[in-house]
Coordinates of N, CA and C in Angstrom, one line a residue:
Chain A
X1 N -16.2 4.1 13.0 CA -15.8 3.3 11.8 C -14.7 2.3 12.2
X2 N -14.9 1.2 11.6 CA -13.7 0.4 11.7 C -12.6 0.2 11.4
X3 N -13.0 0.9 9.6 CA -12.1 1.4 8.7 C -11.7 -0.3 7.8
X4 N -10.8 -1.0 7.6 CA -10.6 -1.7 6.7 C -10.1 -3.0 7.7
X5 N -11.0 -4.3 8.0 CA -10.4 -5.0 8.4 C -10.1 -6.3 7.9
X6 N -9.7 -7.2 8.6 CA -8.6 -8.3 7.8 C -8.8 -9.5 8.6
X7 N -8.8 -10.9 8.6 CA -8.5 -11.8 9.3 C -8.3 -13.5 8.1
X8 N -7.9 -14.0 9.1 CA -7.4 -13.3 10.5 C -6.2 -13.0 10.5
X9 N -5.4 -12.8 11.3 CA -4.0 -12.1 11.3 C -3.1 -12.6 11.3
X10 N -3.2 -14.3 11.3 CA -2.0 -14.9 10.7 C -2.7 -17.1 10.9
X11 N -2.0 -16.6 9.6 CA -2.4 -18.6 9.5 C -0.9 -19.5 9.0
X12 N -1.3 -20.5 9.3 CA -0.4 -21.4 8.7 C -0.9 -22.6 7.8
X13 N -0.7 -22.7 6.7 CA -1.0 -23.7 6.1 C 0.1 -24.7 5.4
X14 N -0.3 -25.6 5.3 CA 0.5 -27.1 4.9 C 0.3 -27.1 2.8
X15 N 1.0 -27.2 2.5 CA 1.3 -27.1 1.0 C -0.1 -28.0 0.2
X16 N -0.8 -27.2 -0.9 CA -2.4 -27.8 -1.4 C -3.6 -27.5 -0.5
X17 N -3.4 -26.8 0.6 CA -4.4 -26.7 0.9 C -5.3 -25.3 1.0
X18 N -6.5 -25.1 0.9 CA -7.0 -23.6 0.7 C -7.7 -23.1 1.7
X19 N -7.7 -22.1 1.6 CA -8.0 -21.2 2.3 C -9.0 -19.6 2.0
X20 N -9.4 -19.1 2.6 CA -9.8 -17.5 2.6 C -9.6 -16.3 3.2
X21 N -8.9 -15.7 3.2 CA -9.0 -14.6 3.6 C -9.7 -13.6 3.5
X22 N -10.2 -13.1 4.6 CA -11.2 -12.2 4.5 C -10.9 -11.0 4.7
X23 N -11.9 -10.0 3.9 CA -11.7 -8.4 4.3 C -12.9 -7.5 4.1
X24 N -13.5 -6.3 4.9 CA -14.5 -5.9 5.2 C -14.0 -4.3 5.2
X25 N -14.6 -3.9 4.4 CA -14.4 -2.2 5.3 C -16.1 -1.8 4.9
X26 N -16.3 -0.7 6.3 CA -17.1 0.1 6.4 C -17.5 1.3 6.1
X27 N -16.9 1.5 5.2 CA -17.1 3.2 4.8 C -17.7 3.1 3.5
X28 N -18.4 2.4 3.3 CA -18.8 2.5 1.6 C -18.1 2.6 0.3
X29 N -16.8 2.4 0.7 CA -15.7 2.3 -0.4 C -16.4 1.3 -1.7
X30 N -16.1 2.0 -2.9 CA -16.4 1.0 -4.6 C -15.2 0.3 -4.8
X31 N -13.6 0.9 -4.5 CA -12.8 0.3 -4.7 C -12.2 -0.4 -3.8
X32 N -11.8 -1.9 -3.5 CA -11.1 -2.7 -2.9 C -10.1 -3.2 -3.6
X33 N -8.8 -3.5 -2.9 CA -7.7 -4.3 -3.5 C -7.3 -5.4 -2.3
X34 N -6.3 -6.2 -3.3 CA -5.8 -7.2 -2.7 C -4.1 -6.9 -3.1
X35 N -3.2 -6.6 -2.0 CA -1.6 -7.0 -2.1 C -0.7 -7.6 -1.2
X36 N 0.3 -8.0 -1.6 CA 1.0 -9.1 -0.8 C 2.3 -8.5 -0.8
X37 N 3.3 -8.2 0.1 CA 4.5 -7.7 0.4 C 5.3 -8.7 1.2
X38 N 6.4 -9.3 -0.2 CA 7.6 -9.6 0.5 C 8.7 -8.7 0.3
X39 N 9.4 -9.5 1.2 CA 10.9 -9.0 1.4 C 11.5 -8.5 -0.6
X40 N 12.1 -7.8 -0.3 CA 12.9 -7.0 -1.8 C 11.8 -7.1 -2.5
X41 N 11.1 -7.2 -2.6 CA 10.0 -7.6 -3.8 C 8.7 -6.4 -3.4
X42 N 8.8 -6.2 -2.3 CA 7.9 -4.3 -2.0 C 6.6 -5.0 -2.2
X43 N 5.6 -4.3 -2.2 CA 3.5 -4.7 -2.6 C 3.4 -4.7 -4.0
X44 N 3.1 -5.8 -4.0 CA 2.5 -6.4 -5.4 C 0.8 -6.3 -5.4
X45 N 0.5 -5.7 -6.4 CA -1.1 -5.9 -6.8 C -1.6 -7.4 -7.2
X46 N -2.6 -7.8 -6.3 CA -3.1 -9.5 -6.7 C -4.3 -9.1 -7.9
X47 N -5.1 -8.3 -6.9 CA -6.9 -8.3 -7.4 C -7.5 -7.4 -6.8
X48 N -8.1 -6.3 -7.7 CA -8.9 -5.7 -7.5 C -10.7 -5.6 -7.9
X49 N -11.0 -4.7 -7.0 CA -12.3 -4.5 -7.6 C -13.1 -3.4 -8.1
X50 N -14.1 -2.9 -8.7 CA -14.5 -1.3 -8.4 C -15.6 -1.3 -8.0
X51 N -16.2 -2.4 -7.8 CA -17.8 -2.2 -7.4 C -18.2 -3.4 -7.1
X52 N -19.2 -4.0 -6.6 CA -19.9 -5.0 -6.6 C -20.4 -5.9 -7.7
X53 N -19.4 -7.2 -7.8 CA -19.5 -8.1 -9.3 C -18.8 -7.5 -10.3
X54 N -18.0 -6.8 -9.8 CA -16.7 -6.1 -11.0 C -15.3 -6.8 -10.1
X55 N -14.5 -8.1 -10.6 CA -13.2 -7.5 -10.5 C -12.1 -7.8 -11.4
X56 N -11.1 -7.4 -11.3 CA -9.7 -7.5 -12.2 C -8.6 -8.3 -11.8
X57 N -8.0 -8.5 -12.6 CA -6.3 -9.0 -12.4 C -5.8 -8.3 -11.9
X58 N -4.0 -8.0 -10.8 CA -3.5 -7.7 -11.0 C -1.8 -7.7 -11.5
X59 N -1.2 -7.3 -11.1 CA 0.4 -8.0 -11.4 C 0.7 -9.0 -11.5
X60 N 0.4 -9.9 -9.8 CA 0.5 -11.4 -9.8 C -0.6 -11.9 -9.3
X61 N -1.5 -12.4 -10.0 CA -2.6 -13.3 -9.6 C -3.4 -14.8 -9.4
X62 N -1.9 -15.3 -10.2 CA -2.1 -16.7 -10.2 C -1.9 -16.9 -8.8
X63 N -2.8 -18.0 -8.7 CA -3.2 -19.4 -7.7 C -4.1 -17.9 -6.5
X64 N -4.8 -17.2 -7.3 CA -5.6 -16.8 -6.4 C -7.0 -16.5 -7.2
X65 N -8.0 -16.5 -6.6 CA -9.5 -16.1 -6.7 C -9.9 -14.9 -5.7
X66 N -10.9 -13.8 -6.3 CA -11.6 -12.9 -5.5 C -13.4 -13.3 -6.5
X67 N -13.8 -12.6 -5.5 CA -15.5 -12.3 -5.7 C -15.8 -11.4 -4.7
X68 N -16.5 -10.0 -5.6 CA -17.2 -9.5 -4.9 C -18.8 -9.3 -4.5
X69 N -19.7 -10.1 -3.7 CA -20.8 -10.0 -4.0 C -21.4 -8.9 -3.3
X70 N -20.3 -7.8 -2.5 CA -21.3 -6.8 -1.8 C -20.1 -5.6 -1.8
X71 N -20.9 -4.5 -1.2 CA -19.6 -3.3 -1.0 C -18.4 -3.4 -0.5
X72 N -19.5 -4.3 1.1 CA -18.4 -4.2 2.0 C -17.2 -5.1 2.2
X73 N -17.5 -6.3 1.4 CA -16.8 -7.8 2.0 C -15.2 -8.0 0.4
X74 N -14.3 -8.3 0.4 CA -13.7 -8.7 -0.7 C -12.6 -9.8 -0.2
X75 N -12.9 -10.8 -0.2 CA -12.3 -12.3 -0.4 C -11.4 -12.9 -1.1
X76 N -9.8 -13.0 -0.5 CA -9.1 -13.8 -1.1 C -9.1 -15.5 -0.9
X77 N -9.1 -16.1 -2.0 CA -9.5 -17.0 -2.1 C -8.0 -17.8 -2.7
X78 N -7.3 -18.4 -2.0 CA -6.1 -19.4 -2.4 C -6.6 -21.0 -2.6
X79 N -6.3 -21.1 -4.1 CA -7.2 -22.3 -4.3 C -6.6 -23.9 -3.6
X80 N -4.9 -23.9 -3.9 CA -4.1 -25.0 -3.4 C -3.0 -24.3 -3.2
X81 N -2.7 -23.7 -2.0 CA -1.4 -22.9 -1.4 C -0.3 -23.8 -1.4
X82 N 0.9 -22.7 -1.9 CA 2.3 -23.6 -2.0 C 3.4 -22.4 -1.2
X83 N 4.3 -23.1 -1.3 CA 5.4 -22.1 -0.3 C 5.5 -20.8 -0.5
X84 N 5.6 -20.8 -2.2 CA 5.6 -19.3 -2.8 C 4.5 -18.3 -2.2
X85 N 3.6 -18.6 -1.5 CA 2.6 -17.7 -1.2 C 2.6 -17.5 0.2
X86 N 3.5 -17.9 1.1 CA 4.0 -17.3 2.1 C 4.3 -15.8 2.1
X87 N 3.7 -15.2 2.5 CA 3.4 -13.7 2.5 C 2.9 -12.5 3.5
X88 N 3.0 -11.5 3.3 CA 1.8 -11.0 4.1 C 1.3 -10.1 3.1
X89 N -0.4 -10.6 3.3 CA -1.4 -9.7 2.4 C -2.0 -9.3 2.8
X90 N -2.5 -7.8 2.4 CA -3.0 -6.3 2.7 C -4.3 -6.2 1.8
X91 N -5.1 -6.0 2.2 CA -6.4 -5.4 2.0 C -6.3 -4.1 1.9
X92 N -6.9 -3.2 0.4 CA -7.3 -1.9 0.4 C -8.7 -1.5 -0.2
X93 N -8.9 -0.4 0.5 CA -10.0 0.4 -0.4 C -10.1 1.9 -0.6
X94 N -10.9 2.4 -1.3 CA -11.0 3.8 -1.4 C -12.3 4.1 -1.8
X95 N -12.7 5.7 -1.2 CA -14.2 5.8 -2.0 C -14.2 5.9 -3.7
X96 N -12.9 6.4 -4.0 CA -13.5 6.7 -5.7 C -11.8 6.3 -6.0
X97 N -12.5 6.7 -7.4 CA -10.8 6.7 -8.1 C -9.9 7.7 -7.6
X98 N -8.6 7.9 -7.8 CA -8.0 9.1 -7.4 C -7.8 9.1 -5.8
X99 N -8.6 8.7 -5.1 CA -8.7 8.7 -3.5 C -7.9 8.5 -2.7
X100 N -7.3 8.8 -1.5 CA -6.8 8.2 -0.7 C -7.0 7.0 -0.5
X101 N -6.0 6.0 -0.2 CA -6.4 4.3 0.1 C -6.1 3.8 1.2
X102 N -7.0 3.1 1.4 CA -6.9 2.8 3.5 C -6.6 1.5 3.4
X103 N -5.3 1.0 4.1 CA -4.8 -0.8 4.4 C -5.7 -1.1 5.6
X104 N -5.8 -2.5 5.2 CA -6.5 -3.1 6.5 C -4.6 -3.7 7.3
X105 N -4.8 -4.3 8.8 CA -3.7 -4.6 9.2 C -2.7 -5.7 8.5
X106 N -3.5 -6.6 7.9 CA -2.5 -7.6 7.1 C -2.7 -9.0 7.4
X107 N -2.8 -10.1 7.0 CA -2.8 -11.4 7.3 C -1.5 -11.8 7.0
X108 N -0.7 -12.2 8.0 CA 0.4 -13.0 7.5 C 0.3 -14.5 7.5
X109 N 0.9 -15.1 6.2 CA 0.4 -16.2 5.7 C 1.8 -17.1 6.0
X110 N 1.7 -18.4 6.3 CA 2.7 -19.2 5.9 C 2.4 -20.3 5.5
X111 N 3.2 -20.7 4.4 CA 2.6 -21.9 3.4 C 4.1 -23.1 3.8
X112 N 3.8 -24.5 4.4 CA 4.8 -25.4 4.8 C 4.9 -26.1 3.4
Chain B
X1 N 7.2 0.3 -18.3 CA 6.6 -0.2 -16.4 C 7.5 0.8 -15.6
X2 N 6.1 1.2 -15.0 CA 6.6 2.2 -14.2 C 7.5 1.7 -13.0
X3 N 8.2 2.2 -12.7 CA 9.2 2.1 -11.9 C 9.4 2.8 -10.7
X4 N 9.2 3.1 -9.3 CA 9.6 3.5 -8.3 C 10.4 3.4 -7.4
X5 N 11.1 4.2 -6.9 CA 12.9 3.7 -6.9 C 12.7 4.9 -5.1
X6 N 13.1 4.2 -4.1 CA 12.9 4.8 -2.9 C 14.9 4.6 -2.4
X7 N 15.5 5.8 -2.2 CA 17.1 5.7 -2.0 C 17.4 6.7 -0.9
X8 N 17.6 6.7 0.8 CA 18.1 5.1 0.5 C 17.4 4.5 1.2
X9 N 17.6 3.4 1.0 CA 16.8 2.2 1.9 C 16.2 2.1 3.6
X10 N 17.6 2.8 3.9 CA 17.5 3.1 5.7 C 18.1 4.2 5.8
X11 N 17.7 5.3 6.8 CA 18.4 6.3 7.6 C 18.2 6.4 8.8
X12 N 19.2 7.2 9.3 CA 19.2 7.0 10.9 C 19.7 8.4 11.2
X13 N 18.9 9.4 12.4 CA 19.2 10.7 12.5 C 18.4 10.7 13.8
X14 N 19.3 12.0 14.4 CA 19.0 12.1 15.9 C 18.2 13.1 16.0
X15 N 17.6 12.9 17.2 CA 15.9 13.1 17.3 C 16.0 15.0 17.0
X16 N 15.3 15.5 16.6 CA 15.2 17.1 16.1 C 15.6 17.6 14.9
X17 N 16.5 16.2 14.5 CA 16.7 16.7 12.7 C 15.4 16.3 12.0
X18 N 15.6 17.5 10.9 CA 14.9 17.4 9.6 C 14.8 16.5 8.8
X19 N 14.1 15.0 8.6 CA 14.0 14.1 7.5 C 13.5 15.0 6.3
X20 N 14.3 14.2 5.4 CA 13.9 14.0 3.9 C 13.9 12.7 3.2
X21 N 13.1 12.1 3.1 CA 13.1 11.2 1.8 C 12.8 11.4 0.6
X22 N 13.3 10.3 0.0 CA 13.0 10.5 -1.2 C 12.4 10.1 -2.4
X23 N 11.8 9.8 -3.2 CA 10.9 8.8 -4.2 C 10.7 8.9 -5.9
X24 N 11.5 8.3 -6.6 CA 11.7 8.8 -8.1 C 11.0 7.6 -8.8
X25 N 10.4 8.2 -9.8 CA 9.7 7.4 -10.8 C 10.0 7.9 -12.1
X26 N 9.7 6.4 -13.1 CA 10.0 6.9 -14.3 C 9.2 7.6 -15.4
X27 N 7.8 7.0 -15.2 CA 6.8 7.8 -16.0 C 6.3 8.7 -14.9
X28 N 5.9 9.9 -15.8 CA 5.5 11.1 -15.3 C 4.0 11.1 -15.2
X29 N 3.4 10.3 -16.6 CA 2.2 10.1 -16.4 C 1.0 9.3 -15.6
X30 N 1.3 10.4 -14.6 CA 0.5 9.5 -13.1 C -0.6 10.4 -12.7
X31 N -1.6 9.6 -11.7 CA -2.9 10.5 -11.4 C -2.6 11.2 -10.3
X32 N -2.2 10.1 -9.4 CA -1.3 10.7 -7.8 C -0.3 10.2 -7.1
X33 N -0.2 10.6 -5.9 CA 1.2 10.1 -5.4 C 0.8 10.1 -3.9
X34 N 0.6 8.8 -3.5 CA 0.5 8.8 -1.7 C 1.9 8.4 -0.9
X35 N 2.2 8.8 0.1 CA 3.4 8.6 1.0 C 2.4 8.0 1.9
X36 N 2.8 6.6 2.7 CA 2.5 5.9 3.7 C 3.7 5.6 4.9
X37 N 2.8 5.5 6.0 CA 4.1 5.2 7.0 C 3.8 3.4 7.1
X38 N 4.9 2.7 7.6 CA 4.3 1.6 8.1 C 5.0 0.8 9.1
X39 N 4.8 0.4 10.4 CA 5.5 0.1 11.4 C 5.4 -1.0 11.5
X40 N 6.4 -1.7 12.0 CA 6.7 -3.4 12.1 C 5.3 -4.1 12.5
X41 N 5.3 -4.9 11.8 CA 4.2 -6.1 12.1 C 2.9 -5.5 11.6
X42 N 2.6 -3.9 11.4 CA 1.4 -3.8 10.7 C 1.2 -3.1 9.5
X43 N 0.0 -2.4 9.3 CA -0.8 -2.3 8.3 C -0.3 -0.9 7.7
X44 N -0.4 0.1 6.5 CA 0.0 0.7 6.2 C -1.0 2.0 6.6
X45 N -0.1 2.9 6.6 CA -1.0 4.4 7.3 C -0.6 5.4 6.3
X46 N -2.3 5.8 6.1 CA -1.8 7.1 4.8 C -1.5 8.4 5.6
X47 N -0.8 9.0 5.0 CA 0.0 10.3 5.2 C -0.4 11.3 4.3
X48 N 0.0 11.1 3.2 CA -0.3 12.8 2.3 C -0.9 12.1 1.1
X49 N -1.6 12.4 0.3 CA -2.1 12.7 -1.1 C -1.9 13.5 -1.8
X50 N -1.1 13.2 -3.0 CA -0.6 14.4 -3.6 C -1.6 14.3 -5.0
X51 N -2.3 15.0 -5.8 CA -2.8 14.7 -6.9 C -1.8 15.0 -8.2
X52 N -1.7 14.9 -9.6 CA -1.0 15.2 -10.3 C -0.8 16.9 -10.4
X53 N -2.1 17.4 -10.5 CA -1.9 18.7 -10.6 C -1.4 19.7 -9.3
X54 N -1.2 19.2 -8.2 CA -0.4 19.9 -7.4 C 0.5 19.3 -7.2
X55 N 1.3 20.6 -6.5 CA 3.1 21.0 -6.4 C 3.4 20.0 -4.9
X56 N 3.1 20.2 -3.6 CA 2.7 20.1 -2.4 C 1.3 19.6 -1.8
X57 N 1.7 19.2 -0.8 CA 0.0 19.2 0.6 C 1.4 18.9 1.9
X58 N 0.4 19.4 2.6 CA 1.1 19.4 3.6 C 0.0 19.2 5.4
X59 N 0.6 18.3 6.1 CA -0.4 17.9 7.4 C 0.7 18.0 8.8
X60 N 0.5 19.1 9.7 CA 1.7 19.2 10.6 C 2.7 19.2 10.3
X61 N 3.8 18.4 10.7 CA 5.1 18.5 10.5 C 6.0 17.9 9.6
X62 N 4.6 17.1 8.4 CA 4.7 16.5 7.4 C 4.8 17.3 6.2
X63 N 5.6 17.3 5.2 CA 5.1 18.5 3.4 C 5.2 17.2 3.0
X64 N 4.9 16.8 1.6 CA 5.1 16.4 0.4 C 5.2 17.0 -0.8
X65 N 6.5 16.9 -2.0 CA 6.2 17.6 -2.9 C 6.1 16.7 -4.1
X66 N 5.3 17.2 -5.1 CA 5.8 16.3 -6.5 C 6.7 17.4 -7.1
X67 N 7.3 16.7 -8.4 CA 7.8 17.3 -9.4 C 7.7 16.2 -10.7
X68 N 6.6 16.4 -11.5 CA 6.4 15.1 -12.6 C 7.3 15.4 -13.8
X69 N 8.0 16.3 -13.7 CA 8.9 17.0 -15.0 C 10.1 15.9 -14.8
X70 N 10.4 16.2 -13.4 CA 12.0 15.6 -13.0 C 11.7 14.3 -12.6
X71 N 10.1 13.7 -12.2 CA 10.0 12.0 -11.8 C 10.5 12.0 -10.2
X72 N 10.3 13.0 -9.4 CA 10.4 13.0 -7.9 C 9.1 13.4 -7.1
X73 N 9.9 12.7 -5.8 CA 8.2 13.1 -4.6 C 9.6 13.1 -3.5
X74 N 9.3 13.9 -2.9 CA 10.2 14.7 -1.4 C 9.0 14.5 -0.5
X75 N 9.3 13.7 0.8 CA 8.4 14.0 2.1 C 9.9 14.2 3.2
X76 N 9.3 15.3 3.5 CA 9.9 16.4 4.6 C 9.3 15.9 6.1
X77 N 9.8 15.4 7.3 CA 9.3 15.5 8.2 C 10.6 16.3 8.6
X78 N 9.2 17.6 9.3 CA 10.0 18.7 10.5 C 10.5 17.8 12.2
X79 N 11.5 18.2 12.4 CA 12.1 18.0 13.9 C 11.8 16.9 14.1
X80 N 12.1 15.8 13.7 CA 11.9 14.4 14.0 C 11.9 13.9 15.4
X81 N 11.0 13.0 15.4 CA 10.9 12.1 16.9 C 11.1 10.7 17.0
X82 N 11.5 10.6 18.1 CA 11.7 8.9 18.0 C 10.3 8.1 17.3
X83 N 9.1 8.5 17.9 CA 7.7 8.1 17.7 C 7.9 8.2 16.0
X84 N 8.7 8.7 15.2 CA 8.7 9.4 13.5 C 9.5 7.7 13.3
X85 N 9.7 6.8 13.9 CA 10.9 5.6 13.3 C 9.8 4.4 12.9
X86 N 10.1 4.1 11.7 CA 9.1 3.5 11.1 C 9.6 3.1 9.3
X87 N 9.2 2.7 8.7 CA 9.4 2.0 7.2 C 8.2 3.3 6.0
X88 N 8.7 4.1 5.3 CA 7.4 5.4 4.8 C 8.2 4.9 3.4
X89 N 6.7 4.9 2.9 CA 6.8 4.2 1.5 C 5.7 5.1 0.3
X90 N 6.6 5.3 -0.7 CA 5.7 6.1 -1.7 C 4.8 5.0 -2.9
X91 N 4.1 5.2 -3.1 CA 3.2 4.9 -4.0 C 2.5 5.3 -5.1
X92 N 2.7 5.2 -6.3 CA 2.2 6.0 -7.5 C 0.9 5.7 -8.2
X93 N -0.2 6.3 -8.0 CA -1.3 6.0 -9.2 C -1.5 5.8 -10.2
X94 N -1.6 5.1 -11.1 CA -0.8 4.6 -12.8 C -2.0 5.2 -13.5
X95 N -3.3 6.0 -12.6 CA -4.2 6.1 -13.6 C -5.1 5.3 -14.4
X96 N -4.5 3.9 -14.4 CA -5.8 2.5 -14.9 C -6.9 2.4 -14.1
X97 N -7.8 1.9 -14.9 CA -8.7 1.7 -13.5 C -8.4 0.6 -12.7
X98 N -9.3 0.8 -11.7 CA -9.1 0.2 -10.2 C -8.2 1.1 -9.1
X99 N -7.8 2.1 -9.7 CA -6.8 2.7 -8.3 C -5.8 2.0 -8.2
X100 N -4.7 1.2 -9.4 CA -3.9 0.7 -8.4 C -2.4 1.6 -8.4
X101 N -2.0 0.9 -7.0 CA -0.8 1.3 -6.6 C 0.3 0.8 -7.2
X102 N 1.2 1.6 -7.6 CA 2.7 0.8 -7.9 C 3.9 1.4 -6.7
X103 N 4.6 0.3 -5.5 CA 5.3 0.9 -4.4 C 6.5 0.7 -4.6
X104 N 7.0 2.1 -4.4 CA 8.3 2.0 -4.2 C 8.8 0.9 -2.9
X105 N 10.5 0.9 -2.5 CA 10.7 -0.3 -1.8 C 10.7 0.2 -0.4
X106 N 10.8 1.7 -0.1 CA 10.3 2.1 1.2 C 11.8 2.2 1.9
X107 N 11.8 3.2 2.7 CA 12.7 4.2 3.4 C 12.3 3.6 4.9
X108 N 13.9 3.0 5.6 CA 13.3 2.5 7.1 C 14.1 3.8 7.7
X109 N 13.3 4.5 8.4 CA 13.5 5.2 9.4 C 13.9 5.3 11.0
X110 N 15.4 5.6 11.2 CA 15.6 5.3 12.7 C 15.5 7.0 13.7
X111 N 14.8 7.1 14.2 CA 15.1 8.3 15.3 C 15.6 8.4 16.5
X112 N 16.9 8.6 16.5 CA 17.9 8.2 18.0 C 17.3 9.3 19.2
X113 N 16.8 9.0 20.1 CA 17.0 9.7 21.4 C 17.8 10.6 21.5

């Protein structure tokens, strides 16, 4: 198993412009998330999902989009990236509720 | 809003002592409680799972304990190693759906030689 992966592992982008990040796990996991960890500010919940064509808000989700159309794949989607989203964002999943949650390694972002 | 409060921030202890961290929250009403390690530049590694209804779990030289009465989580690493230096961060289950996490700000770990 691969377990929860991420890419790519680091981008740079220029202010307005978008982007995707991608993330895949192989274990059959229902739940995926999306969080972003800065500095003082610890992991923030963006977007989750529980299944395929299910997903949610979470804490801070402006200026981002997800869609899940399969188990394996969950897609962050920055529509016009600004400085503030300079970050690094973590992919998670689990088989059920209650479960242990596995991070993918992290894309670090930088927005000029 | 739940709140997770990780103190203190950094510690630094020489190789064979006993860590303790530490992790307090303010609502009690949680599903579970994971402890993660996470080392510079990457991705977060699970450690223990604690569910609401147990006291402990424990994996090698790692315990975790809850206490949802008093709003605490204790992770014990036995005889620490340099290889033990790293950033371990607790995380609370709020019980909404989707599984999400609410993280504390995480304990950086030094292990001197």
């Amino acid at each position: 198993n691969a377990g929860v992966t991420q890419t790519p592992k680091f981008q740079v982008l220029k202010t307005g412009q978008s982007m995707t990040l991608q993330c895949a796990q192989d274990m059959n996991h229902e739940y995926m998330s999306w969080y972003r960890q800065d500095p003082g500010m610890g992991l923030r919940l963006i977007h989750y999902s529980v299944g395929a064509g299910i997903t949610d808000q979470g804490e801070v989700p402006n200026g981002y989009n997800v869609s899940r159309s399969t188990t394996e794949d969950f897609p962050l989607r920055l529509l016009s990236a600004a400085p503030s989203q300079t970050s690094v964002y973590f992919c998670a999943s689990s088989y059920r509720e209650r479960a242990t949650q596995y991070f993918g390694p992290g894309t670090r972002l930088l927005v000029l | 809003k739940q709140e997770v409060t990780q103190i203190p921030a950094a510690l630094s202890v020489p190789e064979g002592e006993n860590l303790v961290l530490n992790c307090s929250f303010t609502d009690s009403a949680i599903y579970n409680l994971q402890w993660f390690r996470q080392d510079p530049g990457k991705g977060l590694t699970s450690l223990l799972l604690i569910q609401s209804s147990q006291r402990e779990q424990t994996s090698g030289r790692l315990n975790a304990s809850l206490d949802k009465s008093s709003g605490r989580s204790t992770l014990y690493i036995a005889a620490s190693q340099p290889g033990d230096s790293a950033t371990y961060l607790c995380a609370l289950n709020r019980g909404a759906a989707g599984n999400k996490l609410t993280f504390g700000g995480g304990t950086r770990v030094l292990v001197k030689p």
